[in-house]
PDB file of C-alpha atoms and ligand atoms in Angstrom:
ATOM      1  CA  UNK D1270       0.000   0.000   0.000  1.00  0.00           C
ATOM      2  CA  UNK D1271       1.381   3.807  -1.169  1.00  0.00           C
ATOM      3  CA  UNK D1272       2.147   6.144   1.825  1.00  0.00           C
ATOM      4  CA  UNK D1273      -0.731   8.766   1.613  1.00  0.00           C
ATOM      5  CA  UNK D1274      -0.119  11.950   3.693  1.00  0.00           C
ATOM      6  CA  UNK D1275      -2.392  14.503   1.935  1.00  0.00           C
ATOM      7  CA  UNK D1276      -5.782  15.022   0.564  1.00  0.00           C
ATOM      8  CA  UNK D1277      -5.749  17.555  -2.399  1.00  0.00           C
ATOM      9  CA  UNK D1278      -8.817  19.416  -3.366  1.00  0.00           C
ATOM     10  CA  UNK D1279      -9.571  20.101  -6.848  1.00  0.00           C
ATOM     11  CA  UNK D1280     -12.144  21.587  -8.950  1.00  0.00           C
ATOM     12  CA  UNK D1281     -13.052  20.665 -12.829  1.00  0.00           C
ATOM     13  CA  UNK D1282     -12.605  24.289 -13.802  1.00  0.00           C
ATOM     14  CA  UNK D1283     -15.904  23.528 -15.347  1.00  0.00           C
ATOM     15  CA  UNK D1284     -18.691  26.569 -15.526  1.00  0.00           C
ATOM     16  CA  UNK D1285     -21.486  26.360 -12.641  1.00  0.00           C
ATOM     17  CA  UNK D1286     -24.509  24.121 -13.399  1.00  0.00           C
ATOM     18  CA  UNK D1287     -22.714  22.353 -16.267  1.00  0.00           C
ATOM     19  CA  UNK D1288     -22.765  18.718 -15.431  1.00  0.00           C
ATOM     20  CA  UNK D1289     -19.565  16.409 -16.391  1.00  0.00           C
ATOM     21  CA  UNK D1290     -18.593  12.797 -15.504  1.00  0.00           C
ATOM     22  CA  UNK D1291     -15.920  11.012 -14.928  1.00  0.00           C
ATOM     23  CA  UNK D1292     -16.364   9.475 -18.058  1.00  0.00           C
ATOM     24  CA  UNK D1293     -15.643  13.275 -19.569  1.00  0.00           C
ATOM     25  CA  UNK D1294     -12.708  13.761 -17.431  1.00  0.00           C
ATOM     26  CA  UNK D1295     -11.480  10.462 -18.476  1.00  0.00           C
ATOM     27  CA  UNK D1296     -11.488  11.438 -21.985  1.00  0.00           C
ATOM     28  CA  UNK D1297      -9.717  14.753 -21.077  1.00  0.00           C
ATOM     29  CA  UNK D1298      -7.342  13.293 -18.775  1.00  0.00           C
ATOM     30  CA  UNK D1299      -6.269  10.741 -21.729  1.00  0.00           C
ATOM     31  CA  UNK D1300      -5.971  13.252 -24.432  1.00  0.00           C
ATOM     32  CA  UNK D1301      -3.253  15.032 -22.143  1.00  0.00           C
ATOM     33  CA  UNK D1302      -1.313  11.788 -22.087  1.00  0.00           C
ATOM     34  CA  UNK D1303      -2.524  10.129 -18.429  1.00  0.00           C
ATOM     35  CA  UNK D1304      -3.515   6.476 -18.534  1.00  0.00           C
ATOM     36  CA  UNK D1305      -7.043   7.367 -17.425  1.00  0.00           C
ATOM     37  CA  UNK D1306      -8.712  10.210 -15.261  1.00  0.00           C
ATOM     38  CA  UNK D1307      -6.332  11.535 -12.832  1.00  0.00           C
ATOM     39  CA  UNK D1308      -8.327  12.229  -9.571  1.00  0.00           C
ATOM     40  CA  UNK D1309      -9.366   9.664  -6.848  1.00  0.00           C
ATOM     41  CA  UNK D1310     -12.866  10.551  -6.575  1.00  0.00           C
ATOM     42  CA  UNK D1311     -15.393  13.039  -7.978  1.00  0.00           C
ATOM     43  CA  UNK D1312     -17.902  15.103  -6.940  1.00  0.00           C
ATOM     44  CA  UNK D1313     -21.088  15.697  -9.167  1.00  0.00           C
ATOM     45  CA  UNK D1314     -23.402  18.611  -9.178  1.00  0.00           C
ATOM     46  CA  UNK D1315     -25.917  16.389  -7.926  1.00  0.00           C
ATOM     47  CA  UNK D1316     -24.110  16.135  -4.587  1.00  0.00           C
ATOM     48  CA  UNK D1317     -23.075  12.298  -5.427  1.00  0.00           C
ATOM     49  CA  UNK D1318     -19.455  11.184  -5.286  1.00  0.00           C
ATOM     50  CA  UNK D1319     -17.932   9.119  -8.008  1.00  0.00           C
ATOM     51  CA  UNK D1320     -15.113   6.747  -7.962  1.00  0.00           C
ATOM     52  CA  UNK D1321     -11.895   8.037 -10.590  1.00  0.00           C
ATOM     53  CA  UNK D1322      -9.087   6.611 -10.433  1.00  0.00           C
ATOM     54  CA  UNK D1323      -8.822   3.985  -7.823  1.00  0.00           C
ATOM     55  CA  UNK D1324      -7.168   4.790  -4.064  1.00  0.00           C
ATOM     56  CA  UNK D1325      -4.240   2.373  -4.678  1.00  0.00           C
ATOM     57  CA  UNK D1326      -2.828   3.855  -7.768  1.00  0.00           C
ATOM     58  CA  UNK D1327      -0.818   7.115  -7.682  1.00  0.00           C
ATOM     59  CA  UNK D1328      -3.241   9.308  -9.362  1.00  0.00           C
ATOM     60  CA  UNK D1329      -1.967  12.221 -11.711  1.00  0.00           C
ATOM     61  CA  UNK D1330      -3.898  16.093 -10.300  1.00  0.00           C
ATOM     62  CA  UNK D1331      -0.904  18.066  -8.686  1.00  0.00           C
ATOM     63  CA  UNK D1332       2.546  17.359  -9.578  1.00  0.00           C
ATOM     64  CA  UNK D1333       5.228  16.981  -7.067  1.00  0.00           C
ATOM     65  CA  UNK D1334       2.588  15.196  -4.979  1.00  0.00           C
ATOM     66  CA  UNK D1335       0.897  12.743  -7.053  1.00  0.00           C
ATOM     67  CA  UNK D1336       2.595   9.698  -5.100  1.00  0.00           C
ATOM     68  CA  UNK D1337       1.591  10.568  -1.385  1.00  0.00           C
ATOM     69  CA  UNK D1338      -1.768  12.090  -2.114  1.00  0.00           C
ATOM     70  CA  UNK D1339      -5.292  11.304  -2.647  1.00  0.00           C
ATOM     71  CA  UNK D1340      -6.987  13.939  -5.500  1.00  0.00           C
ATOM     72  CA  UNK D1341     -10.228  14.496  -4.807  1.00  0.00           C
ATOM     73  CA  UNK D1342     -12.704  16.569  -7.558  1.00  0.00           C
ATOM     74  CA  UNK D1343     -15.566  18.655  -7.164  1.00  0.00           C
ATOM     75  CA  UNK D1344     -17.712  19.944 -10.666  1.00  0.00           C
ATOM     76  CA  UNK D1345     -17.563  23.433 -11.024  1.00  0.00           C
ATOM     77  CA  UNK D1346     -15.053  25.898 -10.029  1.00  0.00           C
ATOM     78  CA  UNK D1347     -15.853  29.213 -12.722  1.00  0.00           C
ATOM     79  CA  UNK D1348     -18.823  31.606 -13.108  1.00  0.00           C
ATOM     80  CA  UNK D1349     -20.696  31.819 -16.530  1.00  0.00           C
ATOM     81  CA  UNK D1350     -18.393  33.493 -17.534  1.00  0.00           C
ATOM     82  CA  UNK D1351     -15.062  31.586 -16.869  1.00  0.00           C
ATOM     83  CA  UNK D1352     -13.935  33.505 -14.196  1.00  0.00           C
ATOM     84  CA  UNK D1353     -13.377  31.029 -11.203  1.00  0.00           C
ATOM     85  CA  UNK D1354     -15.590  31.208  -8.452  1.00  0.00           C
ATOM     86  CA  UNK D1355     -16.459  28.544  -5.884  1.00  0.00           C
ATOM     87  CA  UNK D1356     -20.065  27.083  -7.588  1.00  0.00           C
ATOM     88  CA  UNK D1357     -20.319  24.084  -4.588  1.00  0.00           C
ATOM     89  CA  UNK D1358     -24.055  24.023  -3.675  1.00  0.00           C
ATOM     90  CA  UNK D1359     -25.336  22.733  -0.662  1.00  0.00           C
ATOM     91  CA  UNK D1360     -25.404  19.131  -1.472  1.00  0.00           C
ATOM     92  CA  UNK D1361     -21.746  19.286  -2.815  1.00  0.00           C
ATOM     93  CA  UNK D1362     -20.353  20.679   0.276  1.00  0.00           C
ATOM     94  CA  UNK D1363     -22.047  17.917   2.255  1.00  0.00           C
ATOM     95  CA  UNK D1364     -20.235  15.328  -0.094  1.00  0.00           C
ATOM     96  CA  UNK D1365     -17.047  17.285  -0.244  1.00  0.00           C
ATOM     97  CA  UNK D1366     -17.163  17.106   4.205  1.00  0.00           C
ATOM     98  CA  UNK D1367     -18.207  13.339   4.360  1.00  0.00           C
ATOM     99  CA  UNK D1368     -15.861  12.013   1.559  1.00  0.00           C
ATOM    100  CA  UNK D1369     -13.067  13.761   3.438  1.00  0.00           C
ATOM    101  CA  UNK D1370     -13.871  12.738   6.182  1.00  0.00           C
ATOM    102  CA  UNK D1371     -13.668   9.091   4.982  1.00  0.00           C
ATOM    103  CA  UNK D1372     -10.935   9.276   3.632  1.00  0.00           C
ATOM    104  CA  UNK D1373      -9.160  10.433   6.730  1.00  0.00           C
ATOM    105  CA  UNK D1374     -10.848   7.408   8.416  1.00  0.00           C
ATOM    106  CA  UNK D1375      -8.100   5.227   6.107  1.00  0.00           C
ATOM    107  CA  UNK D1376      -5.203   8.219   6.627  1.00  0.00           C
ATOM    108  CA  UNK D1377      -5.501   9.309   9.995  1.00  0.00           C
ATOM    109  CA  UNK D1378      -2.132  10.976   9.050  1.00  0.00           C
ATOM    110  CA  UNK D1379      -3.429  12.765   6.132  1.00  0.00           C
ATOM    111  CA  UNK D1380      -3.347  16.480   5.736  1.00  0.00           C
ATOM    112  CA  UNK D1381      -6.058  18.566   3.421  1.00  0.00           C
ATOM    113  CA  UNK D1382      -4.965  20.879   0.981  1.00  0.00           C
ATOM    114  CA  UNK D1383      -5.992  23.378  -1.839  1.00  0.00           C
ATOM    115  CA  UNK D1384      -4.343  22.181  -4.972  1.00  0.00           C
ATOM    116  CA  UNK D1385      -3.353  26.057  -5.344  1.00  0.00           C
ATOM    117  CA  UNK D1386      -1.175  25.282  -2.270  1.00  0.00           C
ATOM    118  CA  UNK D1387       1.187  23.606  -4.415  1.00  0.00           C
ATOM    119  CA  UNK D1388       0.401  25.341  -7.971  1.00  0.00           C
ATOM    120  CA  UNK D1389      -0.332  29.448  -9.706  1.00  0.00           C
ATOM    121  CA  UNK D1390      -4.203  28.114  -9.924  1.00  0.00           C
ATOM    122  CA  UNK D1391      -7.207  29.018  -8.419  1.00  0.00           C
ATOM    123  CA  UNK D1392      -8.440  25.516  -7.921  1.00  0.00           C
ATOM    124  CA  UNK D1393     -10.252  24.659  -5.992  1.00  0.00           C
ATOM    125  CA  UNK D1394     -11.914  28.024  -5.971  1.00  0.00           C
ATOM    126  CA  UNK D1395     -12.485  28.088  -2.391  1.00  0.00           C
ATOM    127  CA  UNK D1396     -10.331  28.040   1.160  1.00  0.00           C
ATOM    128  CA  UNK D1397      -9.645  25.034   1.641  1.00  0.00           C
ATOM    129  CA  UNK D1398      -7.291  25.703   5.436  1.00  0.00           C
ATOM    130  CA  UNK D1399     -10.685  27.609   6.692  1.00  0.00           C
ATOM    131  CA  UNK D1400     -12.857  24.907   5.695  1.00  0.00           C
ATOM    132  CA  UNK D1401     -10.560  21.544   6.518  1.00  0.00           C
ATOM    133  CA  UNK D1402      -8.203  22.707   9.264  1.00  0.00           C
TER     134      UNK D1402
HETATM  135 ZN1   ZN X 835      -6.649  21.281  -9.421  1.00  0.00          ZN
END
C-alpha cells in the first residue's frame, strides 16, 4: 500500500450548473497523455461522489505530490463566464465534508490541501485551510 499523507482538493474548472462525468474527465485526462482520469474521486453537481481513479494507484492532479496524495474533484469551479468562483451548492459541500472525512478514516495521518497550495491556480476556488483545518 502507497504512503498517503495529503488530501488535495480540486475543482473541474468547469462553468457552474454544467454537469460532467468522470467518463468526460477520463477522456480529457487521456488526451493530455494520463492512462485514465487523474483524480481519486469526484464530486457531481448532484451532490453524489464518483469513484476516478482507484485509491491504490498514484493518481496524476498536482505534480510533485501525485505519489503521497489522494486527488479528490468537485464539478464546477468558474462563473458563466469563466472567471473562477467557488459554484459548490449545498449538497456538494455535504459530499465534499463526508468524503473527506472518509478518507481520513483510512489516513488518519493525512493532511487537506488546496491544490493552489502547491500550484499558480485558483483551484479549488475556495479556502480550503478555513474549511478543513
Ligand atoms: Zn486542481
Amino acid at each position: 500500500m502507497r504512503k498517503i499523507d495529503k488530501i488535495i482538493l480540486h475543482c473541474s474548472a468547469t462553468k457552474e450548473g454544467q454537469h460532467i462525468t468522470v467518463d468526460d474527465i477520463n477522456e480529457w485526462h487521456k488526451a493530455r497523455g494520463f492512462a485514465k482520469i487523474g483524480y481519486h474521486h469526484v464530486i457531481y453537481i448532484d451532490g453524489t461522489v464518483h469513484k476516478g481513479r482507484d485509491e491504490s494507484l498514484i493518481g496524476a492532479h498536482c505534480l510533485g505530490h501525485n505519489s503521497t496524495s489522494v486527488g479528490v474533484c468537485y464539478i464546477g469551479g468558474l462563473d458563466e463566464k469563466g472567471n473562477p468562483k467557488d459554484t459548490r451548492n449545498k449538497g456538494q459541500k455535504e459530499a465534499l465534508v463526508s468524503l473527506v472525512k472518509d478518507i481520513k478514516s483510512r489516513y488518519p495521518n493525512a493532511t487537506v490541501h488546496g491544490h493552489n497550495e502547491f500550484a499558480a491556480k485558483a483551484c479549488p476556488c475556495f479556502d480550503v485551510k478555513k474549511e478543513f483545518r
